[in-house]
């Protein structure tokens, strides 16, 4: 084996390590921008909203997937026992005041009375809150944590999903620009 | 460095709270048990192949998260309705992505995962041969 | 006050580490005994600093000083004392401090030893490298993971430790593992020192041998205990989940095992020196990588500490410098480590070849596990979506190399150095082969060809075990002399050989356990009400009584008392009492299995859930009762027994006194 080739072989581990370190650094960079490894990409982006027909937390009313058509809506899966939901609630109150989007809630593993009380205490930004008993609708949406928010356009297509409490960065950086675009 | 510090999803996902952490453990509920042992075995086997999106390194069979229980119920009712394993997996992948399958499928993106061990074997062979050839001839 | 003191001690240790590094390198370069001695004193100062800091943290936990943020986040006055103390290393900052302390301890140990077996400059430079490592991590600790951060006002009570960690076995587990990981820093430092000096010999191997063997032993014990703990405590009957952090502990173990053996060859035969150096670098680098993966948030795992990319960046930087620097040195200097003209050669069939092939098999296992662990990270980094790699993949790519290694271990121990063609004639070879084939054929007859992997594994394990038995019998001249004489020869056996036999037969036992439990475990689940009986796994299981809301030390629990009678009636009746435990701070629930061991089989009974007729959403549930799992785990105790045997082998190998070169 020629000497150059031999020397090159000895340098291989260093080269391999450099790649590995770069990989780690890149992954860390992503994590710092909020893309932590436990967040799953949603296969539902770009697909039509799952069909559903649920009771709401108010007696006698219903919330169906048809109600979402014709407007830009934000569907939020949340619960009264979830601390992150409390944290994001003020942001949702603000979003609820806007005219370019409509907010709908989905109660996740939460009895209607409890949920109604919670909203009465903190303000209710939602036009309606579906009672997803059995959590089948949540599963159809691919919900795996609370809170989760889905932005749906006028044709009923899911355009954006956010897992975890809504942050100002996300709202200003991604949500509102997309809402503006969808309303054009 | 690792100790084996188990943080069940509850602690790890403090920020993103998974459902039901403050409720008692519900692994397999009495509701879920299948009518025959053969069906139960099939359900168990299928559940072990499906990853829990909340406790992300456990199968839905082992995980105690509420979502895992919900998914187990779905799997079991689908088995009772006569669906095949393939159909059930497709239903889950449609909603949660291929993440939910424990064994990575044979796709382009996972091809290196299957090819690299073979490549490693070849490299090992070459290294071994090189070592052997370099020894001084007796 | 504790916060202030602890911080000061930490800074002292950090400064001492830097001093140690500088003084040692300068001293070695100038061949100055005075400076080198000063460097060794700095090592002592370093260990004193970190010990004091660690003691301060322990004190804070014992007295529940909640003004320290770390204590407030991880402790609680209700916790039993043992777990208050183990809570010190149950979090990121405290465990990192323990990491540092052990790094300092190993350095100090090397500094204080009588240097009969190592040149002074080499030792000085090795301690210097150790000092640099400690300095890097001490900076990290001070900057971004300081355990001594104080709150303005102490909260009334702490947030409590994860209840799962409140187990005696698990309290010990991290220190054991850290002793293993961090112990591998010593061979690393010595190898790097040797590269710096441009040495062509294996003095570094001799100098770090004790540390390496001790580290390997601790690592083995740590991993086995973690696995045993998972099995007995977590209530799902599993003992290894191929979780990324578990893998991060396995990778250094595989590398350390390879290093142990190749370093042995290098020292004895003066060949494969470059490979030995590389393995020394690799082993500790894998420890570092494990540290990075667990603490940086680059991988998602049930095991990870709270993720923080800033911390990750810092660890990555230290790792890049340490590993990158070492590998750069390796690329530059290692080509000089060629075999001299006097190096004895070796035939294709010789111990050297077997050791090399076994090392390659370990490398394959290591590479595959590393691939599976890091692949998701790579895919995410390139934003190609989300891929996860689970147990089916790992089992598929890990088992064949390990079995190949098991096949080689037997002949490897029997062959002579240099040449060994006549091995087929050796009685021990033939005996072991017969036993192995007999076991394989018997299993084939019973189980059929679809159990191919089980048959292969059992046959190889039997081969390996039988080979070790006969080897041992030969050495104590069993049958040739009086039995008492033979027994007296046992402690006289060469330590290296005794360690080999213990460790190798331990692996064989473990393989039997793994194969058996994988092939023949069963799991049945039934629903029982109090007084009901069901037939599960060949037993009539009766739920005699259930106690609810019982009070434990820091949990409340439901306890089911079961009676099990074997259907054939030939076993005594068993009373088992599994529990379902509910913890308060933080709120959590855990199933605690009742395990009964009989003739190498475990019966594993789990009380999984209770049903009060209505679920939390107010829906009526039609079936009442308790869900009960009965697992049958044949041969599972052997998994852990084998692990302990390997640990025993490691202990025996570490107790060798002096540097006697014995021929075997």
PDB file of C-alpha atoms in Angstrom, chain C residues 193-348:
ATOM      1  CA  UNK C 193       0.031  11.372  25.721  1.00  0.00           C
ATOM      2  CA  UNK C 194       1.779   8.544  23.923  1.00  0.00           C
ATOM      3  CA  UNK C 195       0.873  10.069  20.569  1.00  0.00           C
ATOM      4  CA  UNK C 196       2.126  13.465  21.683  1.00  0.00           C
ATOM      5  CA  UNK C 197       5.436  11.941  22.627  1.00  0.00           C
ATOM      6  CA  UNK C 198       5.637  10.003  19.412  1.00  0.00           C
ATOM      7  CA  UNK C 199       6.217   6.763  21.277  1.00  0.00           C
ATOM      8  CA  UNK C 200       6.254   3.521  19.381  1.00  0.00           C
ATOM      9  CA  UNK C 201       5.804   1.250  22.342  1.00  0.00           C
ATOM     10  CA  UNK C 202       2.850   0.213  24.467  1.00  0.00           C
ATOM     11  CA  UNK C 203       3.854   1.846  27.713  1.00  0.00           C
ATOM     12  CA  UNK C 204       0.539   3.652  27.678  1.00  0.00           C
ATOM     13  CA  UNK C 205      -1.307   0.346  27.734  1.00  0.00           C
ATOM     14  CA  UNK C 206       0.616  -0.875  30.751  1.00  0.00           C
ATOM     15  CA  UNK C 207       0.120   2.423  32.512  1.00  0.00           C
ATOM     16  CA  UNK C 208      -3.632   2.581  32.010  1.00  0.00           C
ATOM     17  CA  UNK C 209      -4.424  -1.098  32.284  1.00  0.00           C
ATOM     18  CA  UNK C 210      -5.768  -0.938  35.802  1.00  0.00           C
ATOM     19  CA  UNK C 211      -8.005   2.018  35.034  1.00  0.00           C
ATOM     20  CA  UNK C 212      -9.329   0.411  31.886  1.00  0.00           C
ATOM     21  CA  UNK C 213     -10.209  -2.831  33.602  1.00  0.00           C
ATOM     22  CA  UNK C 214     -11.824  -1.042  36.506  1.00  0.00           C
ATOM     23  CA  UNK C 215     -13.792   1.172  34.121  1.00  0.00           C
ATOM     24  CA  UNK C 216     -14.925  -1.820  32.080  1.00  0.00           C
ATOM     25  CA  UNK C 217     -16.063  -3.615  35.233  1.00  0.00           C
ATOM     26  CA  UNK C 218     -18.047  -0.634  36.459  1.00  0.00           C
ATOM     27  CA  UNK C 219     -19.568  -0.101  33.036  1.00  0.00           C
ATOM     28  CA  UNK C 220     -20.632  -3.734  32.787  1.00  0.00           C
ATOM     29  CA  UNK C 221     -22.117  -3.692  36.256  1.00  0.00           C
ATOM     30  CA  UNK C 222     -23.825  -0.379  35.639  1.00  0.00           C
ATOM     31  CA  UNK C 223     -25.484  -1.518  32.433  1.00  0.00           C
ATOM     32  CA  UNK C 224     -26.553  -4.853  33.921  1.00  0.00           C
ATOM     33  CA  UNK C 225     -27.996  -3.212  36.999  1.00  0.00           C
ATOM     34  CA  UNK C 226     -29.885  -0.706  34.919  1.00  0.00           C
ATOM     35  CA  UNK C 227     -31.356  -3.552  32.928  1.00  0.00           C
ATOM     36  CA  UNK C 228     -32.228  -5.543  36.050  1.00  0.00           C
ATOM     37  CA  UNK C 229     -33.829  -2.510  37.581  1.00  0.00           C
ATOM     38  CA  UNK C 230     -35.928  -1.901  34.477  1.00  0.00           C
ATOM     39  CA  UNK C 231     -37.078  -5.508  34.561  1.00  0.00           C
ATOM     40  CA  UNK C 232     -38.024  -5.639  38.213  1.00  0.00           C
ATOM     41  CA  UNK C 233     -39.463  -2.169  38.592  1.00  0.00           C
ATOM     42  CA  UNK C 234     -41.065  -0.969  35.425  1.00  0.00           C
ATOM     43  CA  UNK C 235     -43.748  -3.584  35.176  1.00  0.00           C
ATOM     44  CA  UNK C 236     -43.623  -4.252  31.454  1.00  0.00           C
ATOM     45  CA  UNK C 237     -41.345  -7.264  31.620  1.00  0.00           C
ATOM     46  CA  UNK C 238     -38.696  -5.783  29.392  1.00  0.00           C
ATOM     47  CA  UNK C 239     -35.035  -5.350  30.184  1.00  0.00           C
ATOM     48  CA  UNK C 240     -33.680  -3.502  27.144  1.00  0.00           C
ATOM     49  CA  UNK C 241     -35.593  -1.111  24.931  1.00  0.00           C
ATOM     50  CA  UNK C 242     -32.941   0.078  22.434  1.00  0.00           C
ATOM     51  CA  UNK C 243     -33.675   3.569  23.588  1.00  0.00           C
ATOM     52  CA  UNK C 244     -31.099   6.083  22.314  1.00  0.00           C
ATOM     53  CA  UNK C 245     -29.741   6.761  25.774  1.00  0.00           C
ATOM     54  CA  UNK C 246     -29.472   3.048  26.556  1.00  0.00           C
ATOM     55  CA  UNK C 247     -27.587   2.681  23.305  1.00  0.00           C
ATOM     56  CA  UNK C 248     -25.352   5.558  24.335  1.00  0.00           C
ATOM     57  CA  UNK C 249     -24.297   3.411  27.297  1.00  0.00           C
ATOM     58  CA  UNK C 250     -23.848   0.294  25.185  1.00  0.00           C
ATOM     59  CA  UNK C 251     -21.579   1.872  22.578  1.00  0.00           C
ATOM     60  CA  UNK C 252     -18.719   2.719  24.965  1.00  0.00           C
ATOM     61  CA  UNK C 253     -19.084  -0.744  26.488  1.00  0.00           C
ATOM     62  CA  UNK C 254     -18.615  -2.407  23.110  1.00  0.00           C
ATOM     63  CA  UNK C 255     -15.634  -0.208  22.350  1.00  0.00           C
ATOM     64  CA  UNK C 256     -14.143  -0.747  25.804  1.00  0.00           C
ATOM     65  CA  UNK C 257     -14.446  -4.509  25.390  1.00  0.00           C
ATOM     66  CA  UNK C 258     -12.664  -4.327  22.049  1.00  0.00           C
ATOM     67  CA  UNK C 259     -10.043  -2.040  23.571  1.00  0.00           C
ATOM     68  CA  UNK C 260      -9.493  -4.378  26.495  1.00  0.00           C
ATOM     69  CA  UNK C 261      -8.648  -7.217  24.172  1.00  0.00           C
ATOM     70  CA  UNK C 262      -6.675  -5.417  21.485  1.00  0.00           C
ATOM     71  CA  UNK C 263      -4.629  -3.559  24.088  1.00  0.00           C
ATOM     72  CA  UNK C 264      -3.808  -6.948  25.532  1.00  0.00           C
ATOM     73  CA  UNK C 265      -2.598  -8.161  22.148  1.00  0.00           C
ATOM     74  CA  UNK C 266      -0.642  -4.964  21.556  1.00  0.00           C
ATOM     75  CA  UNK C 267       1.115  -5.215  24.897  1.00  0.00           C
ATOM     76  CA  UNK C 268       1.923  -8.892  24.537  1.00  0.00           C
ATOM     77  CA  UNK C 269       2.837  -9.129  20.871  1.00  0.00           C
ATOM     78  CA  UNK C 270       3.673  -5.576  19.865  1.00  0.00           C
ATOM     79  CA  UNK C 271       1.235  -5.631  16.968  1.00  0.00           C
ATOM     80  CA  UNK C 272      -2.025  -3.793  16.327  1.00  0.00           C
ATOM     81  CA  UNK C 273      -0.611  -0.874  18.281  1.00  0.00           C
ATOM     82  CA  UNK C 274      -2.283   1.694  16.070  1.00  0.00           C
ATOM     83  CA  UNK C 275      -5.574  -0.097  16.419  1.00  0.00           C
ATOM     84  CA  UNK C 276      -5.223  -0.095  20.197  1.00  0.00           C
ATOM     85  CA  UNK C 277      -4.577   3.629  20.269  1.00  0.00           C
ATOM     86  CA  UNK C 278      -7.543   4.225  18.014  1.00  0.00           C
ATOM     87  CA  UNK C 279      -9.798   2.141  20.229  1.00  0.00           C
ATOM     88  CA  UNK C 280      -8.684   4.062  23.298  1.00  0.00           C
ATOM     89  CA  UNK C 281      -9.638   7.308  21.581  1.00  0.00           C
ATOM     90  CA  UNK C 282     -12.882   5.813  20.316  1.00  0.00           C
ATOM     91  CA  UNK C 283     -14.038   4.489  23.677  1.00  0.00           C
ATOM     92  CA  UNK C 284     -13.844   7.737  25.559  1.00  0.00           C
ATOM     93  CA  UNK C 285     -15.150   9.657  22.553  1.00  0.00           C
ATOM     94  CA  UNK C 286     -18.223   7.446  22.647  1.00  0.00           C
ATOM     95  CA  UNK C 287     -18.590   8.301  26.333  1.00  0.00           C
ATOM     96  CA  UNK C 288     -18.435  11.957  25.390  1.00  0.00           C
ATOM     97  CA  UNK C 289     -20.917  11.449  22.609  1.00  0.00           C
ATOM     98  CA  UNK C 290     -23.243   9.766  25.053  1.00  0.00           C
ATOM     99  CA  UNK C 291     -22.960  12.768  27.350  1.00  0.00           C
ATOM    100  CA  UNK C 292     -23.761  15.010  24.434  1.00  0.00           C
ATOM    101  CA  UNK C 293     -26.766  13.033  23.244  1.00  0.00           C
ATOM    102  CA  UNK C 294     -28.366  12.829  26.653  1.00  0.00           C
ATOM    103  CA  UNK C 295     -28.004  16.439  27.598  1.00  0.00           C
ATOM    104  CA  UNK C 296     -28.298  18.369  24.383  1.00  0.00           C
ATOM    105  CA  UNK C 297     -31.768  17.589  23.155  1.00  0.00           C
ATOM    106  CA  UNK C 298     -30.464  16.282  19.870  1.00  0.00           C
ATOM    107  CA  UNK C 299     -32.328  13.027  20.358  1.00  0.00           C
ATOM    108  CA  UNK C 300     -35.674  12.345  21.875  1.00  0.00           C
ATOM    109  CA  UNK C 301     -35.655   9.703  24.524  1.00  0.00           C
ATOM    110  CA  UNK C 302     -37.605   8.613  27.546  1.00  0.00           C
ATOM    111  CA  UNK C 303     -34.305   8.947  29.369  1.00  0.00           C
ATOM    112  CA  UNK C 304     -33.093  12.391  28.430  1.00  0.00           C
ATOM    113  CA  UNK C 305     -32.599  15.195  30.831  1.00  0.00           C
ATOM    114  CA  UNK C 306     -34.407  18.434  30.147  1.00  0.00           C
ATOM    115  CA  UNK C 307     -33.234  19.461  26.736  1.00  0.00           C
ATOM    116  CA  UNK C 308     -31.313  22.631  26.160  1.00  0.00           C
ATOM    117  CA  UNK C 309     -29.546  23.373  22.903  1.00  0.00           C
ATOM    118  CA  UNK C 310     -27.192  25.879  24.552  1.00  0.00           C
ATOM    119  CA  UNK C 311     -25.835  23.165  26.788  1.00  0.00           C
ATOM    120  CA  UNK C 312     -25.609  20.941  23.804  1.00  0.00           C
ATOM    121  CA  UNK C 313     -23.463  23.418  21.933  1.00  0.00           C
ATOM    122  CA  UNK C 314     -21.025  23.699  24.797  1.00  0.00           C
ATOM    123  CA  UNK C 315     -20.688  19.929  25.199  1.00  0.00           C
ATOM    124  CA  UNK C 316     -20.279  19.595  21.469  1.00  0.00           C
ATOM    125  CA  UNK C 317     -17.472  22.138  21.557  1.00  0.00           C
ATOM    126  CA  UNK C 318     -15.635  20.258  24.311  1.00  0.00           C
ATOM    127  CA  UNK C 319     -16.180  16.993  22.508  1.00  0.00           C
ATOM    128  CA  UNK C 320     -14.999  18.430  19.202  1.00  0.00           C
ATOM    129  CA  UNK C 321     -11.810  19.660  20.813  1.00  0.00           C
ATOM    130  CA  UNK C 322     -11.123  16.462  22.719  1.00  0.00           C
ATOM    131  CA  UNK C 323     -12.028  13.905  20.079  1.00  0.00           C
ATOM    132  CA  UNK C 324     -11.045  16.059  17.141  1.00  0.00           C
ATOM    133  CA  UNK C 325      -7.721  16.874  18.719  1.00  0.00           C
ATOM    134  CA  UNK C 326      -7.038  13.251  19.563  1.00  0.00           C
ATOM    135  CA  UNK C 327      -7.987  12.043  16.097  1.00  0.00           C
ATOM    136  CA  UNK C 328      -5.868  14.725  14.476  1.00  0.00           C
ATOM    137  CA  UNK C 329      -2.937  13.562  16.566  1.00  0.00           C
ATOM    138  CA  UNK C 330      -3.752  10.036  15.548  1.00  0.00           C
ATOM    139  CA  UNK C 331      -3.765  10.910  11.857  1.00  0.00           C
ATOM    140  CA  UNK C 332      -0.382  12.562  12.262  1.00  0.00           C
ATOM    141  CA  UNK C 333       1.477  10.158  14.547  1.00  0.00           C
ATOM    142  CA  UNK C 334      -0.135   6.757  14.231  1.00  0.00           C
ATOM    143  CA  UNK C 335       1.441   5.829  10.883  1.00  0.00           C
ATOM    144  CA  UNK C 336       4.691   5.583  12.811  1.00  0.00           C
ATOM    145  CA  UNK C 337       3.303   2.784  14.924  1.00  0.00           C
ATOM    146  CA  UNK C 338       4.227   0.189  12.373  1.00  0.00           C
ATOM    147  CA  UNK C 339       5.450  -3.186  13.362  1.00  0.00           C
ATOM    148  CA  UNK C 340       9.174  -3.457  13.759  1.00  0.00           C
ATOM    149  CA  UNK C 341      11.225  -6.108  12.033  1.00  0.00           C
ATOM    150  CA  UNK C 342      11.320  -8.193  15.177  1.00  0.00           C
ATOM    151  CA  UNK C 343       7.569  -8.463  15.450  1.00  0.00           C
ATOM    152  CA  UNK C 344       6.605 -12.081  15.526  1.00  0.00           C
ATOM    153  CA  UNK C 345       4.295 -13.042  12.753  1.00  0.00           C
ATOM    154  CA  UNK C 346       1.070 -14.958  13.074  1.00  0.00           C
ATOM    155  CA  UNK C 347      -0.713 -17.468  10.973  1.00  0.00           C
ATOM    156  CA  UNK C 348      -4.261 -17.334   9.768  1.00  0.00           C
TER     157      UNK C 348
END
